[in-house]
Short mmCIF file of C-alpha atoms in Angstrom, two decimals:
data_model
loop_
_atom_site.label_atom_id
_atom_site.label_comp_id
_atom_site.label_asym_id
_atom_site.label_seq_id
_atom_site.Cartn_x
_atom_site.Cartn_y
_atom_site.Cartn_z
CA MET A 247 -17.12 10.43 2.72
CA PRO A 248 -17.30 14.25 2.73
CA PRO A 249 -17.96 16.09 -0.56
CA LEU A 250 -14.91 17.77 -2.05
CA SER A 251 -16.45 21.21 -1.56
CA THR A 252 -16.53 20.78 2.24
CA LEU A 253 -12.78 20.17 2.41
CA THR A 254 -11.83 23.60 1.14
CA GLU A 255 -12.83 27.14 1.97
CA THR A 256 -12.99 27.96 -1.75
CA THR A 257 -16.65 28.54 -2.58
CA ASN A 258 -16.37 27.86 -6.33
CA SER A 259 -15.73 24.12 -6.43
CA ARG A 260 -16.72 23.47 -10.03
CA GLY A 261 -13.14 22.95 -11.16
CA LEU A 262 -12.51 20.64 -8.22
CA THR A 263 -15.61 18.62 -9.11
CA ILE A 264 -14.50 18.27 -12.73
CA CYS A 265 -11.05 17.08 -11.62
CA GLY A 266 -12.66 14.64 -9.16
CA THR A 267 -14.90 13.20 -11.86
CA ALA A 268 -11.94 12.76 -14.20
CA VAL A 269 -9.94 10.95 -11.53
CA ALA A 270 -12.94 8.75 -10.66
CA ALA A 271 -13.50 7.83 -14.31
CA THR A 272 -9.82 6.98 -14.89
CA ALA A 273 -9.57 4.96 -11.68
CA PHE A 274 -12.81 3.13 -12.50
CA LEU A 275 -11.64 2.13 -15.96
CA TYR A 276 -8.24 1.02 -14.70
CA LEU A 277 -9.48 -0.96 -11.71
CA LEU A 278 -12.36 -2.49 -13.67
CA ASN A 279 -9.74 -3.69 -16.16
CA ALA A 280 -7.67 -5.02 -13.25
CA PHE A 281 -10.70 -6.87 -11.86
CA VAL A 282 -11.44 -8.42 -15.27
CA GLN A 283 -7.81 -9.24 -16.16
CA SER A 284 -7.16 -10.91 -12.79
CA GLY A 285 -10.19 -13.16 -12.97
CA TYR A 286 -13.37 -11.58 -11.56
CA ILE A 287 -14.61 -13.33 -8.36
CA ASN A 288 -15.85 -16.92 -8.19
CA ALA A 289 -18.71 -18.28 -6.08
CA LEU A 290 -16.53 -19.64 -3.26
CA GLU A 291 -14.59 -16.38 -3.04
CA LEU A 292 -17.85 -14.43 -3.01
CA VAL A 293 -19.10 -16.45 -0.05
CA ALA A 294 -15.77 -16.22 1.78
CA GLY A 295 -15.52 -12.48 1.11
CA ALA A 296 -19.10 -11.91 2.28
CA PHE A 297 -18.44 -13.81 5.52
CA TRP A 298 -15.24 -11.82 6.11
CA ILE A 299 -16.70 -8.36 5.52
CA GLY A 300 -19.86 -9.31 7.45
CA GLY A 301 -17.67 -10.48 10.32
CA CYS A 302 -15.75 -7.19 10.25
CA PHE A 303 -19.05 -5.30 10.38
CA LEU A 304 -20.16 -7.27 13.45
CA MET A 305 -16.74 -6.89 15.04
CA SER A 306 -16.96 -3.12 14.59
CA ARG A 307 -20.30 -3.22 16.44
CA TRP A 308 -19.17 -5.45 19.31
CA LEU A 309 -15.56 -4.32 19.88
CA ASN A 310 -13.78 -1.01 20.17
CA ALA A 311 -10.59 -0.31 18.21
CA LEU A 312 -8.36 -1.66 20.98
CA GLY A 313 -10.25 -4.95 21.08
CA ILE A 314 -10.02 -5.31 17.30
CA LEU A 315 -6.27 -4.71 17.39
CA VAL A 316 -5.77 -7.28 20.15
CA VAL A 317 -7.55 -9.86 17.99
CA SER A 318 -5.35 -8.97 15.02
CA PHE A 319 -2.08 -9.02 16.97
CA THR A 320 -2.91 -12.34 18.61
CA SER A 321 -3.96 -13.93 15.32
CA SER A 322 -0.69 -12.95 13.66
CA LEU A 323 1.42 -14.42 16.45
CA VAL A 324 -0.62 -17.62 16.62
CA TRP A 325 -0.20 -18.10 12.85
CA GLY A 326 3.56 -17.47 12.96
CA PHE A 327 4.29 -19.86 15.80
CA TRP A 328 1.84 -22.52 14.55
CA VAL A 329 3.28 -22.73 11.02
CA ASP A 330 6.83 -22.11 12.30
CA SER A 331 7.33 -19.48 9.61
CA GLN A 332 10.81 -19.32 8.09
CA PRO A 333 11.90 -16.54 5.70
CA VAL A 334 13.29 -17.33 2.25
CA SER A 335 14.57 -15.34 -0.74
CA ASP A 336 14.72 -11.56 -0.17
CA PHE A 337 12.99 -12.01 3.18
CA LEU A 338 15.82 -14.21 4.38
CA ASN A 339 18.27 -11.49 3.33
CA PHE A 340 16.36 -8.96 5.47
CA HIS A 341 16.41 -11.41 8.40
CA ASN A 342 20.16 -12.04 8.10
CA GLN A 343 21.01 -8.36 7.68
CA ALA A 344 18.87 -7.40 10.70
CA ALA A 345 20.46 -10.17 12.78
CA ARG A 346 23.98 -9.02 11.90
CA VAL A 347 23.19 -5.43 12.89
CA ALA A 348 21.60 -6.60 16.17
CA GLU A 349 24.59 -8.79 17.04
CA GLY A 350 26.94 -5.82 17.06
CA GLY A 351 27.26 -4.96 13.40
CA SER A 352 27.33 -1.36 12.31
CA LEU A 353 24.16 0.44 11.32
CA TRP A 354 26.14 1.68 8.34
CA SER A 355 25.82 -1.75 6.79
CA SER A 356 22.07 -1.26 6.48
CA LEU A 357 22.69 1.50 3.92
CA GLY A 358 23.61 -1.16 1.36
CA SER A 359 20.29 -2.93 1.79
CA LYS A 360 17.40 -2.75 -0.67
CA SER A 361 15.37 -1.26 2.17
CA PRO A 362 17.44 0.30 4.99
CA PRO A 363 14.45 1.20 7.23
CA THR A 364 13.27 -2.42 7.03
CA VAL A 365 16.62 -3.72 8.23
CA VAL A 366 16.83 -1.16 11.05
CA TYR A 367 13.25 -1.89 12.16
CA TYR A 368 13.72 -5.65 12.39
CA ALA A 369 17.20 -5.26 13.87
CA ALA A 370 15.65 -3.43 16.84
CA PHE A 371 13.50 -6.48 17.61
CA HIS A 372 16.41 -8.87 17.10
CA ALA A 373 18.42 -6.82 19.59
CA LEU A 374 15.63 -7.13 22.15
CA LEU A 375 14.42 -10.68 21.55
CA GLY A 376 17.32 -12.55 19.94
CA SER A 377 18.16 -13.51 16.38
CA ASP A 378 15.95 -16.53 15.69
CA TYR A 379 12.71 -16.29 13.70
CA ALA A 380 10.38 -15.41 16.59
CA PRO A 381 11.39 -11.69 16.71
CA ASN A 382 10.16 -11.41 13.12
CA TYR A 383 6.68 -12.52 14.23
CA PHE A 384 6.50 -9.87 16.97
CA ALA A 385 7.98 -7.14 14.77
CA GLY A 386 5.58 -7.90 11.93
CA ALA A 387 2.53 -8.20 14.18
CA ILE A 388 3.30 -4.83 15.78
CA ALA A 389 3.92 -3.13 12.42
CA TRP A 390 0.68 -4.33 10.82
CA THR A 391 -1.39 -3.78 13.98
CA ALA A 392 0.00 -0.28 14.57
CA GLY A 393 -0.55 0.55 10.91
CA ALA A 394 -4.22 -0.38 11.24
CA LEU A 395 -4.51 1.84 14.33
CA LEU A 396 -2.91 4.81 12.54
CA ILE A 397 -5.22 4.41 9.53
CA TYR A 398 -8.20 4.28 11.90
CA ARG A 399 -7.06 7.51 13.58
CA ALA A 400 -6.44 9.16 10.20
CA ILE A 401 -9.96 8.64 8.83
CA LEU A 402 -11.88 9.05 12.10
CA PRO A 403 -12.51 12.82 11.61
CA PHE A 404 -13.97 12.26 8.12
CA VAL A 405 -16.42 9.41 8.73
CA THR A 406 -18.68 8.08 11.50
CA SER A 407 -17.14 6.21 14.42
CA GLY A 408 -18.81 2.98 13.26
CA GLN A 409 -17.34 3.30 9.79
CA ALA A 410 -13.90 4.06 11.21
CA ARG A 411 -14.06 0.98 13.46
CA MET A 412 -15.04 -1.16 10.48
CA VAL A 413 -12.07 0.17 8.53
CA CYS A 414 -9.94 -0.73 11.55
CA ALA A 415 -11.44 -4.22 11.65
CA CYS A 416 -10.92 -4.78 7.92
CA THR A 417 -7.32 -3.58 7.86
CA ALA A 418 -6.43 -5.39 11.08
CA THR A 419 -8.00 -8.73 10.14
CA TYR A 420 -7.41 -8.69 6.39
CA PRO A 421 -6.35 -12.33 5.95
CA SER A 422 -3.33 -11.66 3.76
CA PHE A 423 -2.02 -9.09 6.23
CA VAL A 424 -2.41 -11.51 9.14
CA VAL A 425 -0.54 -14.40 7.52
CA PHE A 426 2.08 -12.23 5.79
CA SER A 427 2.86 -10.24 8.94
CA VAL A 428 5.20 -13.01 10.14
CA VAL A 429 7.49 -12.47 7.14
CA PRO A 430 10.36 -9.95 7.61
CA SER A 431 9.43 -7.81 4.63
CA SER A 432 9.40 -4.18 3.60
CA GLU A 433 5.62 -4.42 3.14
CA GLY A 434 5.02 -4.42 6.89
CA VAL A 435 7.19 -1.33 7.44
CA VAL A 436 5.50 0.33 4.44
CA PHE A 437 2.06 -0.36 5.96
CA LEU A 438 3.15 1.18 9.27
CA LEU A 439 4.62 4.28 7.61
CA VAL A 440 1.64 4.69 5.27
CA GLY A 441 -0.57 4.82 8.33
CA ALA A 442 1.71 7.40 9.94
CA SER A 443 1.83 9.49 6.75
CA ALA A 444 -1.95 9.37 6.38
CA LEU A 445 -2.50 10.46 9.98
CA LEU A 446 -0.01 13.32 9.80
CA ALA A 447 -1.31 14.54 6.43
CA SER A 448 -4.92 14.43 7.62
CA LYS A 449 -3.98 16.38 10.74
CA ALA A 450 -2.16 18.98 8.65
CA ALA A 451 -5.08 19.31 6.21
CA ARG A 452 -7.52 19.93 9.09
CA ARG A 453 -5.46 22.57 10.88
CA SER A 454 -5.45 26.30 10.16
CA ASP A 455 -2.84 27.32 12.72
CA GLY A 456 0.88 26.87 13.21
CA ARG A 457 0.54 23.15 13.81
CA ARG A 458 -0.36 22.75 10.14
CA TRP A 459 3.29 23.47 9.32
CA ALA A 460 4.60 21.04 11.96
CA TYR A 461 2.34 18.20 10.83
CA ALA A 462 3.29 18.86 7.20
CA GLY A 463 6.97 18.59 8.10
CA LEU A 464 6.42 15.33 9.98
CA ALA A 465 4.44 13.95 7.05
CA GLY A 466 7.30 14.82 4.72
CA PHE A 467 9.71 13.03 7.04
CA ALA A 468 7.49 9.92 7.12
CA ILE A 469 7.16 9.86 3.33
CA GLY A 470 10.94 10.28 3.04
CA VAL A 471 11.49 7.19 5.18
CA LEU A 472 8.77 5.46 3.14
CA TYR A 473 10.72 6.27 -0.02
CA LEU A 474 13.86 4.70 1.47
CA THR A 475 11.81 1.63 2.40
CA ARG A 476 10.52 1.20 -1.16
CA MET A 477 11.11 3.92 -3.71
CA ASN A 478 7.71 3.93 -5.42
CA ASN A 479 6.15 5.24 -2.18
CA ALA A 480 7.29 8.69 -3.31
CA VAL A 481 3.96 8.83 -5.21
CA LEU A 482 2.30 9.78 -1.89
CA LEU A 483 3.93 13.21 -2.17
CA LEU A 484 1.41 14.24 -4.83
CA PRO A 485 -1.86 13.53 -2.95
CA CYS A 486 -0.43 14.96 0.27
CA THR A 487 0.73 18.11 -1.47
CA MET A 488 -2.60 18.54 -3.25
CA ALA A 489 -4.48 17.98 0.02
CA LEU A 490 -2.53 20.79 1.68
CA LEU A 491 -3.06 23.10 -1.30
CA TRP A 492 -6.79 22.47 -1.57
CA CYS A 493 -7.95 21.60 1.92
CA LEU A 494 -8.25 24.40 4.43
CA PRO A 495 -11.02 24.39 7.05
CA ARG A 496 -13.58 27.15 6.76
CA PRO A 497 -13.14 29.89 9.37
CA PRO A 498 -15.06 28.97 12.53
CA ASP A 499 -16.87 32.31 12.52
CA GLY A 500 -18.35 31.58 9.10
CA GLY A 501 -16.19 34.16 7.31
CA SER A 502 -15.15 33.74 3.71
CA ALA A 503 -11.73 33.04 2.24
CA LYS A 504 -11.60 36.56 0.76
CA THR A 505 -11.53 38.21 4.18
CA THR A 506 -8.41 36.29 5.19
CA TRP A 507 -6.68 35.99 1.81
CA ARG A 508 -3.11 36.49 3.00
CA GLU A 509 -3.40 34.01 5.82
CA SER A 510 -5.24 31.57 3.56
CA TRP A 511 -2.55 31.81 0.88
CA LYS A 512 0.21 31.39 3.46
CA LEU A 513 -1.44 28.32 4.97
CA ARG A 514 -1.99 26.81 1.52
CA THR A 515 1.49 27.25 0.06
CA GLY A 516 3.77 27.18 3.10
CA PRO A 517 3.03 23.71 4.49
CA PRO A 518 3.38 21.96 1.08
CA GLY A 519 6.78 23.62 0.81
CA VAL A 520 7.71 22.32 4.25
CA LEU A 521 6.45 18.85 3.27
CA LEU A 522 8.64 18.76 0.15
CA ALA A 523 11.64 20.30 1.90
CA THR A 524 11.53 17.76 4.72
CA PHE A 525 11.22 14.93 2.22
CA ALA A 526 14.24 16.28 0.31
CA ALA A 527 16.18 16.61 3.58
CA VAL A 528 15.65 12.91 4.36
CA ILE A 529 16.90 11.94 0.90
CA GLY A 530 19.83 14.32 1.21
CA LEU A 531 20.78 12.89 4.59
CA PHE A 532 20.66 9.37 3.20
CA GLY A 533 22.82 10.42 0.25
CA SER A 534 25.34 12.09 2.55
CA LEU A 535 25.59 9.01 4.78
CA SER A 536 26.05 6.85 1.70
CA THR A 537 28.86 9.13 0.57
CA LEU A 538 30.62 8.74 3.91
CA GLU A 539 30.23 4.96 3.80
CA THR A 540 30.83 4.14 0.13
CA GLY A 541 32.06 7.35 -1.45
CA GLU A 542 28.97 7.45 -3.68
CA PHE A 543 26.09 9.90 -3.29
CA ARG A 544 22.80 8.08 -3.88
CA VAL A 545 19.24 9.44 -3.94
CA GLY A 546 17.69 6.00 -3.39
CA PRO A 547 18.58 2.70 -1.71
CA SER A 548 18.13 0.45 -4.75
CA ARG A 549 21.01 -0.06 -7.15
CA PHE A 550 18.89 -2.18 -9.46
CA GLY A 551 16.40 0.30 -10.91
CA GLU A 552 17.59 -0.38 -14.46
CA LEU A 553 17.33 -4.14 -13.91
CA LEU A 554 13.77 -3.82 -12.59
CA LEU A 555 12.95 -1.86 -15.74
CA LEU A 556 14.49 -4.63 -17.85
CA PHE A 557 12.42 -7.24 -16.00
CA GLY A 558 9.26 -5.19 -16.48
CA THR A 559 9.67 -4.95 -20.24
CA ASN A 560 10.20 -8.69 -20.78
CA THR A 561 7.03 -10.02 -22.42
CA GLU A 562 8.21 -13.62 -22.28
CA THR A 563 8.36 -13.63 -18.45
CA ASN A 564 5.19 -11.49 -18.09
CA GLY A 565 7.18 -8.61 -16.70
CA GLY A 566 8.50 -10.65 -13.77
CA TYR A 567 11.80 -11.46 -12.14
CA ASN A 568 14.13 -13.70 -14.16
CA LEU A 569 17.84 -14.55 -14.14
CA ASP A 570 18.16 -14.57 -17.93
CA ASP A 571 17.75 -10.80 -18.16
CA ALA A 572 20.23 -10.27 -15.31
CA ALA A 573 22.81 -12.45 -17.07
CA LEU A 574 22.15 -10.87 -20.47
CA ALA A 575 22.73 -7.37 -19.13
CA GLY A 576 25.91 -8.44 -17.32
CA TYR A 577 24.82 -8.26 -13.68
CA LEU A 578 25.96 -11.85 -13.08
CA SER A 579 29.35 -11.44 -14.79
CA ASP A 580 32.60 -12.01 -12.91
CA ASP A 581 34.25 -9.29 -14.98
CA PRO A 582 34.16 -5.99 -13.00
CA VAL A 583 34.05 -3.90 -16.19
CA THR A 584 31.09 -5.84 -17.61
CA LYS A 585 29.28 -5.71 -14.27
CA ALA A 586 29.84 -1.94 -13.96
CA ALA A 587 28.40 -1.42 -17.44
CA ALA A 588 25.34 -3.60 -16.72
CA PRO A 589 22.96 -0.79 -15.60
CA ALA A 590 23.53 1.21 -18.80
CA LYS A 591 23.12 -1.91 -20.92
CA ALA A 592 19.93 -2.89 -19.08
CA LEU A 593 18.51 0.59 -19.69
CA ASP A 594 19.31 0.42 -23.41
CA MET A 595 17.79 -3.04 -23.72
CA ALA A 596 14.60 -1.97 -21.93
CA PHE A 597 14.27 1.09 -24.14
CA ASP A 598 14.71 -0.99 -27.29
CA ARG A 599 12.00 -3.43 -26.16
CA VAL A 600 9.52 -0.60 -25.79
CA ALA A 601 10.57 1.47 -28.83
CA THR A 602 10.69 -1.47 -31.25
CA ASP A 603 6.93 -2.05 -31.05
CA PRO A 604 5.26 0.54 -28.79
CA TRP A 605 1.69 -0.66 -29.46
CA ARG A 606 2.61 -4.23 -28.55
CA PHE A 607 4.13 -3.00 -25.29
CA VAL A 608 1.09 -0.86 -24.46
CA THR A 609 -1.14 -3.91 -24.98
CA PHE A 610 1.21 -6.00 -22.84
CA ALA A 611 1.22 -3.40 -20.05
CA ALA A 612 -2.58 -3.04 -20.06
CA THR A 613 -3.30 -6.77 -20.01
CA THR A 614 -0.59 -9.22 -18.93
CA LYS A 615 1.16 -6.88 -16.48
CA VAL A 616 -2.12 -5.69 -14.98
CA GLN A 617 -3.19 -9.30 -14.53
CA ARG A 618 0.07 -10.18 -12.79
CA LEU A 619 0.07 -7.09 -10.54
CA TRP A 620 -3.53 -7.62 -9.39
CA ALA A 621 -3.47 -11.42 -9.24
CA ARG A 622 -4.79 -13.28 -6.20
CA GLU A 623 -2.83 -13.19 -2.97
CA ARG A 624 -2.30 -16.90 -2.31
CA SER A 625 1.43 -16.47 -2.92
CA LEU A 626 1.57 -14.47 0.34
CA ASN A 627 0.40 -17.58 2.16
CA HIS A 628 3.28 -19.56 0.67
CA TRP A 629 5.80 -16.88 1.65
CA SER A 630 4.47 -16.94 5.23
CA LEU A 631 5.19 -20.67 5.44
CA GLY A 632 8.66 -20.34 3.98
CA GLY A 633 8.04 -21.24 0.35
CA ARG A 634 5.99 -23.87 -1.41
CA GLU A 635 8.32 -26.66 -0.32
CA ARG A 636 7.28 -26.20 3.32
CA ALA A 637 3.54 -26.14 2.55
CA GLU A 638 3.21 -29.83 3.32
CA ASN A 639 4.19 -29.14 6.95
CA VAL A 640 0.85 -27.35 7.49
CA ASN A 641 -2.53 -29.05 7.62
CA TYR A 642 -4.00 -29.10 4.11
CA TYR A 643 -7.46 -27.92 5.15
CA VAL A 644 -6.17 -25.10 7.30
CA ARG A 645 -3.83 -23.96 4.59
CA GLY A 646 -6.60 -24.13 1.99
CA SER A 647 -9.01 -22.22 4.23
CA ALA A 648 -6.44 -19.47 4.79
CA ILE A 649 -5.87 -19.14 1.04
CA LEU A 650 -9.62 -19.04 0.33
CA ALA A 651 -10.17 -16.43 3.05
CA ALA A 652 -7.36 -14.27 1.67
CA ASP A 653 -8.54 -14.48 -1.94
CA GLY A 654 -12.17 -13.96 -0.96
CA ALA A 655 -11.39 -10.86 1.12
CA TYR A 656 -9.16 -9.43 -1.60
CA ARG A 657 -11.67 -9.93 -4.41
CA MET A 658 -14.51 -8.54 -2.26
CA VAL A 659 -12.49 -5.41 -1.44
CA LEU A 660 -11.58 -4.84 -5.08
CA LEU A 661 -15.16 -5.44 -6.22
CA LEU A 662 -16.67 -3.05 -3.66
CA PHE A 663 -14.09 -0.40 -4.45
CA VAL A 664 -14.87 -0.54 -8.17
CA VAL A 665 -18.62 -0.36 -7.43
CA GLY A 666 -18.03 2.66 -5.19
CA LEU A 667 -16.25 4.51 -7.98
CA VAL A 668 -19.45 4.39 -10.06
CA ALA A 669 -21.20 6.74 -7.63
CA GLU A 670 -18.20 9.08 -7.75
CA LEU A 671 -18.72 9.65 -11.47
CA ARG A 672 -21.83 11.69 -10.69
CA ARG A 673 -20.90 13.42 -7.45
CA PRO A 674 -17.23 13.05 -6.48
CA THR A 675 -16.26 13.05 -2.82
CA ALA A 676 -12.97 12.56 -1.02
CA TYR A 677 -13.36 8.90 -2.12
CA VAL A 678 -11.78 9.81 -5.47
CA ALA A 679 -8.47 10.51 -3.72
CA LEU A 680 -8.30 6.81 -2.81
CA GLY A 681 -8.71 5.85 -6.45
CA GLY A 682 -6.11 8.43 -7.45
CA ILE A 683 -3.58 6.95 -5.00
CA ALA A 684 -4.16 3.47 -6.43
CA LEU A 685 -3.54 4.85 -9.91
CA LEU A 686 -0.32 6.58 -8.81
CA TYR A 687 1.00 3.39 -7.23
CA SER A 688 0.18 1.47 -10.42
CA LEU A 689 1.90 3.85 -12.84
CA PRO A 690 5.53 2.74 -12.20
CA HIS A 691 4.50 -0.86 -12.86
CA ILE A 692 3.68 -0.01 -16.44
CA PHE A 693 7.42 -0.29 -16.97
CA ILE A 694 9.05 -1.96 -13.94
CA GLU A 695 8.81 -5.51 -12.61
CA VAL A 696 5.44 -6.77 -11.35
CA GLN A 697 4.29 -9.50 -9.01
CA PRO A 698 1.11 -9.85 -6.91
CA ARG A 699 2.54 -8.66 -3.58
CA TYR A 700 3.39 -5.30 -5.13
CA HIS A 701 -0.27 -4.29 -4.95
CA LEU A 702 -0.25 -4.61 -1.13
CA PRO A 703 0.56 -0.91 -0.53
CA MET A 704 -2.67 -0.02 -2.37
CA VAL A 705 -4.87 -2.38 -0.35
CA PRO A 706 -5.32 -0.12 2.75
CA PHE A 707 -6.72 2.63 0.52
CA LEU A 708 -8.96 0.11 -1.26
CA ILE A 709 -10.22 -1.16 2.09
CA VAL A 710 -11.23 2.35 3.18
CA GLY A 711 -13.16 2.79 -0.05
CA ALA A 712 -14.71 -0.68 0.17
CA VAL A 713 -16.01 0.03 3.68
CA MET A 714 -17.52 3.31 2.52
CA THR A 715 -19.24 1.47 -0.35
CA PHE A 716 -20.47 -1.21 2.06
CA HIS A 717 -22.13 1.45 4.20
CA ARG A 718 -23.64 3.07 1.13
CA LEU A 719 -25.17 -0.25 0.12
CA LEU A 720 -26.52 -1.09 3.58
CA PRO A 721 -29.69 1.08 3.29
CA ILE A 722 -30.39 -0.42 -0.14
CA ALA A 723 -30.05 -3.93 1.28
CA ARG A 724 -32.36 -3.06 4.18
CA LYS A 725 -35.04 -1.68 1.85
CA PHE A 726 -34.79 -4.80 -0.28
CA GLY A 727 -35.14 -6.98 2.82
CA ASP A 728 -38.16 -5.00 4.01
CA ARG A 729 -39.89 -5.54 0.67
CA ILE A 730 -39.42 -9.30 0.93
CA TYR A 731 -39.84 -9.92 4.65
CA GLY A 732 -41.73 -6.80 5.76
CA PRO A 733 -40.43 -3.86 7.84
CA SER A 734 -37.99 -4.85 10.54
CA THR A 735 -38.96 -4.09 14.14
#
C-alpha cells in the first residue's frame, strides 16, 4: 500500500510516521493477543486457509471482478436454498418485522427496531418477492456481493488491479460471509454500508475540487445510516475525518502546499465539517421521527445500551448475553416502575462490577473477552442453518467442510494481518489505518457484550491487509522456491 507521505501534500511527514508506527505497534500487540487468546491456528485450518487464499489468488488471475461476484452471489443462493435456512432469535425478529412492514405495515414501526435500516432493507425484498424465507436469501446475497464490489472499487486507486481483484475475491468468497448471507441480519447491511462509506471516503480523500465536499457529505450520510444499523459503527467517523484532514493530493503541476495554503486549508477543514454535519443531520432526523412516533427524542435505535454494558461486565458469563442480568436489573419485571428504572440500575451495577476490582476487570477484558470476541466463526454456520437443532438436517460432511473452510479462512486472514503489521513497525504505510480501524471497533467491547459474530465488521479491513501481506510474501516465496528447484522459466 502507498506510504503515508504520498497521501498528503505536507512535505514534513515525520510526525505522521511516528503516529503510524504507534498505531501499528498498538494494533500488533492487540491482534497478536487476540490470535493467541482465541487459539492460534491448527494444522487442518492452516491447510484449509492456504487452499482458500490460494484459490482466491487464482480466481483473481482468471476472472474479472464481475465474474468473481457472480460466483459469490450464486454460492450464497445455492447454500440458502440447499440448507433451507430459517432465521431464529434476533434474526427471526428482523424477518417478522420486515414482513409486517412489507405486508402494509407502517415504516414508522421500524423505528422501534434494534436496527431500523436492516428492517427497511429486508422489507423492500419482502415487498417484491413475498414474505417467506427466500427473499432473505436474495437480500443477503445482494448485500454481501454489492459490499464486496464497493470495497473493490474503494481500494482500486491505491493498489494494483491484481491486488484489488484478489481483495474482491477474498471478500466475496469468504466462507463465513457466503453461509451467513442467507440470515436476515444487520451484519449484511453493515457490510454493504461499510463498502459504500469506504468508497465515498476514498473518493473524497483523492479529490482536490468541489466534489471533495460532495463525497464527504455522502460519506457522512452513509456512516449515519451505519450508526442506525449498529451504533458502534460510529467509530468510522474518526478514520474518515483524519483521512480528509491529512490526505490531499499533491498539485498536478508539482507545486508545493505553501503556494496554495488557503485552498489547501479550506479543502482540509471544510469537508470533515461537512462529513460530521451530515452525520449529525441523519441522527437528528432519526431523533425527530422518533419524537413524532413515540414522543421521545432518541440519538440511537437501541434502548438496551445499559443492559449490554451489564452483560459485558459479567465475568461469570464471559461478558455474554444472559437472562439473569436482565432479570436482576428489572428488565423482565411486570411492574412498569421497576422496568422503567432498569436502565439506571443496570448502569449502576455495571459500574460497581468494574470499580470494585479494576485490575481484575482489566485482566478479564484483555483475556476472556478478547478470546470470546475473536473466537472461531463456526457459530455463523449454525445460525445460517437455523440453530444447532437443525444441523442434523444437513449432510454431516458438507456441514463439517463448511465449518473447516470458514475457520481456516478466518485464522489465515488474522494470521496474515498480524504478520503484515510487523513490517509497518519500521516503515508505516496506509496499512496502519486498517489496524487502527480494527482497534476502534474493538474498544467498545472492552465494556459491552461480546460474541464471535461481533468481529465481522472488522473482517473486510483485515482481508484487505491480509491480501497486501500475501503479495508482500509472494516474492520471498518465489526466491525460496528458486533456491530449491532452480529459477523458474
